[in-house]
Amino acid sequence: MTSHTSSAGDLLDRHAEALQLFTDRVHAVRDDQWSTPTPCTDWSVRDLVAHLTSEQLWVPALVTQGRTVAEVGDAHDGDPLGGEPVAAWDRAASGAREAFAAPGALQRTVNLSYGDTAADAYCAQMVSDAVVHAWDLARAIGADERLPQPLVDFVRRDVAPYVKELSQTGLFAPPVRTAKDADAQTELLATLGRRI
């Protein structure tokens, strides 16, 4: 995957916005909704938030500490949410935001599960993941499902080069057909296998 073309400032802005979007949804989860199903097959609300929380926990080690996936090992396995899922998410998101915003962080190379990757490309992936899963979480808990247009545009650009391969990874359902007049958000979500 190639380095991302947007400026570091723009990328960090989108990253902060994406984390805030997901944070707003996490804070809207009611106590009785953590076991509610989500559009992600087999994932409850808690599973979804745990997945995103675990992903954020990896960022400081990989980006600012320069550790490899093998060196981090199973440090973030298990349940990252504990008894305070909202607080656990907030801490993890804050750590990830600080790591990517550290001086020179986006110019580094990080070691991911599939090999060395430009840190700005890794950050872009994290933006896309947070945006799409913010919609999943909103759908699950009955919150506002609208995604900010700049984030929709960003994610569409980010996934475009490898969109045909996504469903083959097993992480995304096959693309869903949309109406000719579908808006950008609907097109994006359908591309990523979401049924609106």
mmCIF file of C-alpha atoms in Angstrom:
data_model
loop_
_atom_site.group_PDB
_atom_site.id
_atom_site.type_symbol
_atom_site.label_atom_id
_atom_site.label_comp_id
_atom_site.label_asym_id
_atom_site.label_seq_id
_atom_site.Cartn_x
_atom_site.Cartn_y
_atom_site.Cartn_z
ATOM 1 C CA MET A 1 0.000 0.000 0.000
ATOM 2 C CA THR A 2 1.405 3.369 -0.929
ATOM 3 C CA SER A 3 1.931 6.404 1.216
ATOM 4 C CA HIS A 4 -1.105 8.649 1.519
ATOM 5 C CA THR A 5 -1.221 11.764 -0.647
ATOM 6 C CA SER A 6 -3.102 14.202 1.583
ATOM 7 C CA SER A 7 -1.035 16.524 3.745
ATOM 8 C CA ALA A 8 -0.083 15.463 7.263
ATOM 9 C CA GLY A 9 -2.279 18.200 8.705
ATOM 10 C CA ASP A 10 -5.303 17.100 6.688
ATOM 11 C CA LEU A 11 -4.742 13.470 7.603
ATOM 12 C CA LEU A 12 -4.460 14.267 11.304
ATOM 13 C CA ASP A 13 -7.628 16.371 11.082
ATOM 14 C CA ARG A 14 -9.530 13.499 9.480
ATOM 15 C CA HIS A 15 -8.108 11.082 12.060
ATOM 16 C CA ALA A 16 -9.222 13.266 14.961
ATOM 17 C CA GLU A 17 -12.673 13.713 13.378
ATOM 18 C CA ALA A 18 -13.070 9.974 12.800
ATOM 19 C CA LEU A 19 -12.131 9.153 16.385
ATOM 20 C CA GLN A 20 -14.529 11.817 17.662
ATOM 21 C CA LEU A 21 -17.304 10.427 15.466
ATOM 22 C CA PHE A 22 -16.845 6.976 16.971
ATOM 23 C CA THR A 23 -16.403 8.433 20.468
ATOM 24 C CA ASP A 24 -19.735 10.249 20.216
ATOM 25 C CA ARG A 25 -21.438 6.940 19.348
ATOM 26 C CA VAL A 26 -19.686 5.079 22.180
ATOM 27 C CA HIS A 27 -20.856 7.705 24.665
ATOM 28 C CA ALA A 28 -24.421 7.280 23.348
ATOM 29 C CA VAL A 29 -24.558 3.536 24.113
ATOM 30 C CA ARG A 30 -27.090 2.853 26.851
ATOM 31 C CA ASP A 31 -26.346 0.302 29.564
ATOM 32 C CA ASP A 32 -28.871 -2.104 28.050
ATOM 33 C CA GLN A 33 -27.378 -1.905 24.535
ATOM 34 C CA TRP A 34 -23.927 -3.471 24.956
ATOM 35 C CA SER A 35 -25.199 -6.904 23.904
ATOM 36 C CA THR A 36 -27.247 -5.513 20.974
ATOM 37 C CA PRO A 37 -26.333 -6.986 17.551
ATOM 38 C CA THR A 38 -24.576 -4.766 14.992
ATOM 39 C CA PRO A 39 -24.392 -4.865 11.165
ATOM 40 C CA CYS A 40 -21.025 -6.632 11.640
ATOM 41 C CA THR A 41 -21.890 -10.318 11.541
ATOM 42 C CA ASP A 42 -21.474 -12.030 14.919
ATOM 43 C CA TRP A 43 -20.495 -8.799 16.719
ATOM 44 C CA SER A 44 -22.464 -7.190 19.516
ATOM 45 C CA VAL A 45 -22.046 -3.515 20.369
ATOM 46 C CA ARG A 46 -19.503 -4.497 23.000
ATOM 47 C CA ASP A 47 -17.582 -6.678 20.510
ATOM 48 C CA LEU A 48 -17.462 -3.803 18.021
ATOM 49 C CA VAL A 49 -16.226 -1.276 20.573
ATOM 50 C CA ALA A 50 -13.701 -3.820 21.865
ATOM 51 C CA HIS A 51 -12.376 -4.352 18.326
ATOM 52 C CA LEU A 52 -11.862 -0.621 17.757
ATOM 53 C CA THR A 53 -10.389 -0.162 21.233
ATOM 54 C CA SER A 54 -7.875 -2.942 20.681
ATOM 55 C CA GLU A 55 -6.884 -1.401 17.335
ATOM 56 C CA GLN A 56 -6.181 1.953 19.000
ATOM 57 C CA LEU A 57 -4.086 0.290 21.710
ATOM 58 C CA TRP A 58 -1.660 -0.957 19.048
ATOM 59 C CA VAL A 59 -0.922 2.502 17.657
ATOM 60 C CA PRO A 60 1.525 3.911 20.254
ATOM 61 C CA ALA A 61 3.635 0.749 20.243
ATOM 62 C CA LEU A 62 3.829 0.573 16.457
ATOM 63 C CA VAL A 63 4.087 4.289 15.644
ATOM 64 C CA THR A 64 5.965 6.028 18.441
ATOM 65 C CA GLN A 65 7.817 3.106 20.026
ATOM 66 C CA GLY A 66 8.754 1.523 16.682
ATOM 67 C CA ARG A 67 7.910 -1.981 17.861
ATOM 68 C CA THR A 68 6.956 -4.765 15.476
ATOM 69 C CA VAL A 69 3.755 -6.795 15.609
ATOM 70 C CA ALA A 70 5.834 -9.744 16.826
ATOM 71 C CA GLU A 71 7.388 -7.665 19.611
ATOM 72 C CA VAL A 72 3.977 -6.472 20.836
ATOM 73 C CA GLY A 73 2.780 -10.065 20.644
ATOM 74 C CA ASP A 74 -0.356 -10.843 22.656
ATOM 75 C CA ALA A 75 -0.191 -7.715 24.832
ATOM 76 C CA HIS A 76 -3.571 -6.532 23.539
ATOM 77 C CA ASP A 77 -5.332 -9.885 23.353
ATOM 78 C CA GLY A 78 -8.393 -10.502 25.485
ATOM 79 C CA ASP A 79 -11.031 -7.992 26.567
ATOM 80 C CA PRO A 80 -9.707 -4.410 26.403
ATOM 81 C CA LEU A 81 -12.910 -2.907 27.826
ATOM 82 C CA GLY A 82 -13.097 -4.403 31.303
ATOM 83 C CA GLY A 83 -15.790 -2.996 33.548
ATOM 84 C CA GLU A 84 -15.674 0.519 32.078
ATOM 85 C CA PRO A 85 -15.984 0.207 28.298
ATOM 86 C CA VAL A 86 -16.516 3.925 27.611
ATOM 87 C CA ALA A 87 -13.488 4.970 29.671
ATOM 88 C CA ALA A 88 -11.396 2.214 28.082
ATOM 89 C CA TRP A 89 -12.290 3.472 24.600
ATOM 90 C CA ASP A 90 -11.567 7.091 25.553
ATOM 91 C CA ARG A 91 -8.096 6.194 26.858
ATOM 92 C CA ALA A 92 -7.227 4.092 23.817
ATOM 93 C CA ALA A 93 -8.472 6.728 21.351
ATOM 94 C CA SER A 94 -6.517 9.457 23.123
ATOM 95 C CA GLY A 95 -3.336 7.381 23.002
ATOM 96 C CA ALA A 96 -3.747 6.665 19.289
ATOM 97 C CA ARG A 97 -4.417 10.313 18.477
ATOM 98 C CA GLU A 98 -1.338 11.440 20.385
ATOM 99 C CA ALA A 99 0.851 8.793 18.721
ATOM 100 C CA PHE A 100 -0.081 9.767 15.169
ATOM 101 C CA ALA A 101 0.243 13.488 16.036
ATOM 102 C CA ALA A 102 3.763 13.098 17.488
ATOM 103 C CA PRO A 103 6.451 15.002 15.542
ATOM 104 C CA GLY A 104 7.519 13.008 12.481
ATOM 105 C CA ALA A 105 5.178 10.116 13.253
ATOM 106 C CA LEU A 106 3.480 10.094 9.851
ATOM 107 C CA GLN A 107 6.831 9.940 8.040
ATOM 108 C CA ARG A 108 7.770 6.675 9.739
ATOM 109 C CA THR A 109 7.378 3.093 8.598
ATOM 110 C CA VAL A 110 5.375 0.767 10.818
ATOM 111 C CA ASN A 111 5.400 -3.008 10.992
ATOM 112 C CA LEU A 112 1.871 -4.412 10.574
ATOM 113 C CA SER A 113 0.618 -7.982 10.336
ATOM 114 C CA TYR A 114 1.078 -7.968 6.541
ATOM 115 C CA GLY A 115 4.484 -6.246 6.540
ATOM 116 C CA ASP A 116 6.072 -2.811 6.655
ATOM 117 C CA THR A 117 3.721 0.050 5.805
ATOM 118 C CA ALA A 118 4.002 3.828 5.641
ATOM 119 C CA ALA A 119 2.657 5.298 8.880
ATOM 120 C CA ASP A 120 0.435 7.754 6.999
ATOM 121 C CA ALA A 121 -1.173 4.856 5.104
ATOM 122 C CA TYR A 122 -1.730 3.080 8.444
ATOM 123 C CA CYS A 123 -3.329 6.250 9.826
ATOM 124 C CA ALA A 124 -5.588 6.484 6.763
ATOM 125 C CA GLN A 125 -6.702 2.887 7.298
ATOM 126 C CA MET A 126 -7.527 3.698 10.902
ATOM 127 C CA VAL A 127 -9.608 6.679 9.767
ATOM 128 C CA SER A 128 -11.572 4.491 7.364
ATOM 129 C CA ASP A 129 -12.120 1.804 9.989
ATOM 130 C CA ALA A 130 -13.391 4.269 12.584
ATOM 131 C CA VAL A 131 -15.742 5.989 10.125
ATOM 132 C CA VAL A 132 -17.348 2.801 8.826
ATOM 133 C CA HIS A 133 -17.665 1.283 12.280
ATOM 134 C CA ALA A 134 -19.169 4.544 13.573
ATOM 135 C CA TRP A 135 -21.995 3.914 11.138
ATOM 136 C CA ASP A 136 -22.275 0.282 12.302
ATOM 137 C CA LEU A 137 -22.473 1.433 15.902
ATOM 138 C CA ALA A 138 -24.988 4.156 15.122
ATOM 139 C CA ARG A 139 -27.221 1.661 13.285
ATOM 140 C CA ALA A 140 -27.018 -0.762 16.218
ATOM 141 C CA ILE A 141 -27.949 1.742 18.938
ATOM 142 C CA GLY A 142 -30.387 3.916 16.975
ATOM 143 C CA ALA A 143 -28.099 6.987 16.859
ATOM 144 C CA ASP A 144 -27.627 9.443 13.982
ATOM 145 C CA GLU A 145 -26.272 7.453 11.033
ATOM 146 C CA ARG A 146 -25.157 10.429 8.944
ATOM 147 C CA LEU A 147 -21.419 10.583 8.359
ATOM 148 C CA PRO A 148 -19.664 13.928 7.775
ATOM 149 C CA GLN A 149 -19.100 14.479 4.045
ATOM 150 C CA PRO A 150 -15.333 15.137 4.361
ATOM 151 C CA LEU A 151 -14.934 11.767 6.077
ATOM 152 C CA VAL A 152 -17.096 9.978 3.490
ATOM 153 C CA ASP A 153 -14.990 11.507 0.706
ATOM 154 C CA PHE A 154 -11.759 10.585 2.497
ATOM 155 C CA VAL A 155 -12.756 6.952 3.015
ATOM 156 C CA ARG A 156 -13.960 6.591 -0.573
ATOM 157 C CA ARG A 157 -10.567 7.795 -1.812
ATOM 158 C CA ASP A 158 -8.737 5.590 0.691
ATOM 159 C CA VAL A 159 -10.467 2.314 -0.193
ATOM 160 C CA ALA A 160 -10.758 2.924 -3.949
ATOM 161 C CA PRO A 161 -7.393 1.314 -4.920
ATOM 162 C CA TYR A 162 -8.207 -2.001 -3.256
ATOM 163 C CA VAL A 163 -11.988 -2.021 -3.076
ATOM 164 C CA LYS A 164 -12.322 -5.088 -5.330
ATOM 165 C CA GLU A 165 -10.181 -7.156 -2.956
ATOM 166 C CA LEU A 166 -12.005 -6.233 0.264
ATOM 167 C CA SER A 167 -14.664 -8.928 0.226
ATOM 168 C CA GLN A 168 -11.960 -11.550 -0.462
ATOM 169 C CA THR A 169 -10.314 -10.745 2.880
ATOM 170 C CA GLY A 170 -13.291 -12.149 4.769
ATOM 171 C CA LEU A 171 -13.500 -8.901 6.754
ATOM 172 C CA PHE A 172 -16.136 -7.352 4.503
ATOM 173 C CA ALA A 173 -19.329 -8.691 2.987
ATOM 174 C CA PRO A 174 -19.579 -8.515 -0.813
ATOM 175 C CA PRO A 175 -20.618 -5.111 -2.227
ATOM 176 C CA VAL A 176 -24.338 -4.367 -2.269
ATOM 177 C CA ARG A 177 -26.063 -2.896 -5.331
ATOM 178 C CA THR A 178 -27.401 0.652 -4.932
ATOM 179 C CA ALA A 179 -29.848 2.864 -6.793
ATOM 180 C CA LYS A 180 -28.406 5.069 -9.556
ATOM 181 C CA ASP A 181 -29.159 8.193 -7.524
ATOM 182 C CA ALA A 182 -27.624 6.904 -4.263
ATOM 183 C CA ASP A 183 -25.667 9.479 -2.296
ATOM 184 C CA ALA A 184 -21.941 9.195 -1.525
ATOM 185 C CA GLN A 185 -22.453 7.735 1.954
ATOM 186 C CA THR A 186 -24.823 5.049 0.673
ATOM 187 C CA GLU A 187 -22.395 4.207 -2.148
ATOM 188 C CA LEU A 188 -19.507 3.910 0.303
ATOM 189 C CA LEU A 189 -21.360 1.709 2.767
ATOM 190 C CA ALA A 190 -22.697 -0.505 -0.035
ATOM 191 C CA THR A 191 -19.178 -0.884 -1.424
ATOM 192 C CA LEU A 192 -18.134 -2.170 1.997
ATOM 193 C CA GLY A 193 -20.980 -4.666 2.144
ATOM 194 C CA ARG A 194 -23.383 -2.714 4.350
ATOM 195 C CA ARG A 195 -27.110 -2.966 3.645
ATOM 196 C CA ILE A 196 -28.765 0.378 4.291
#
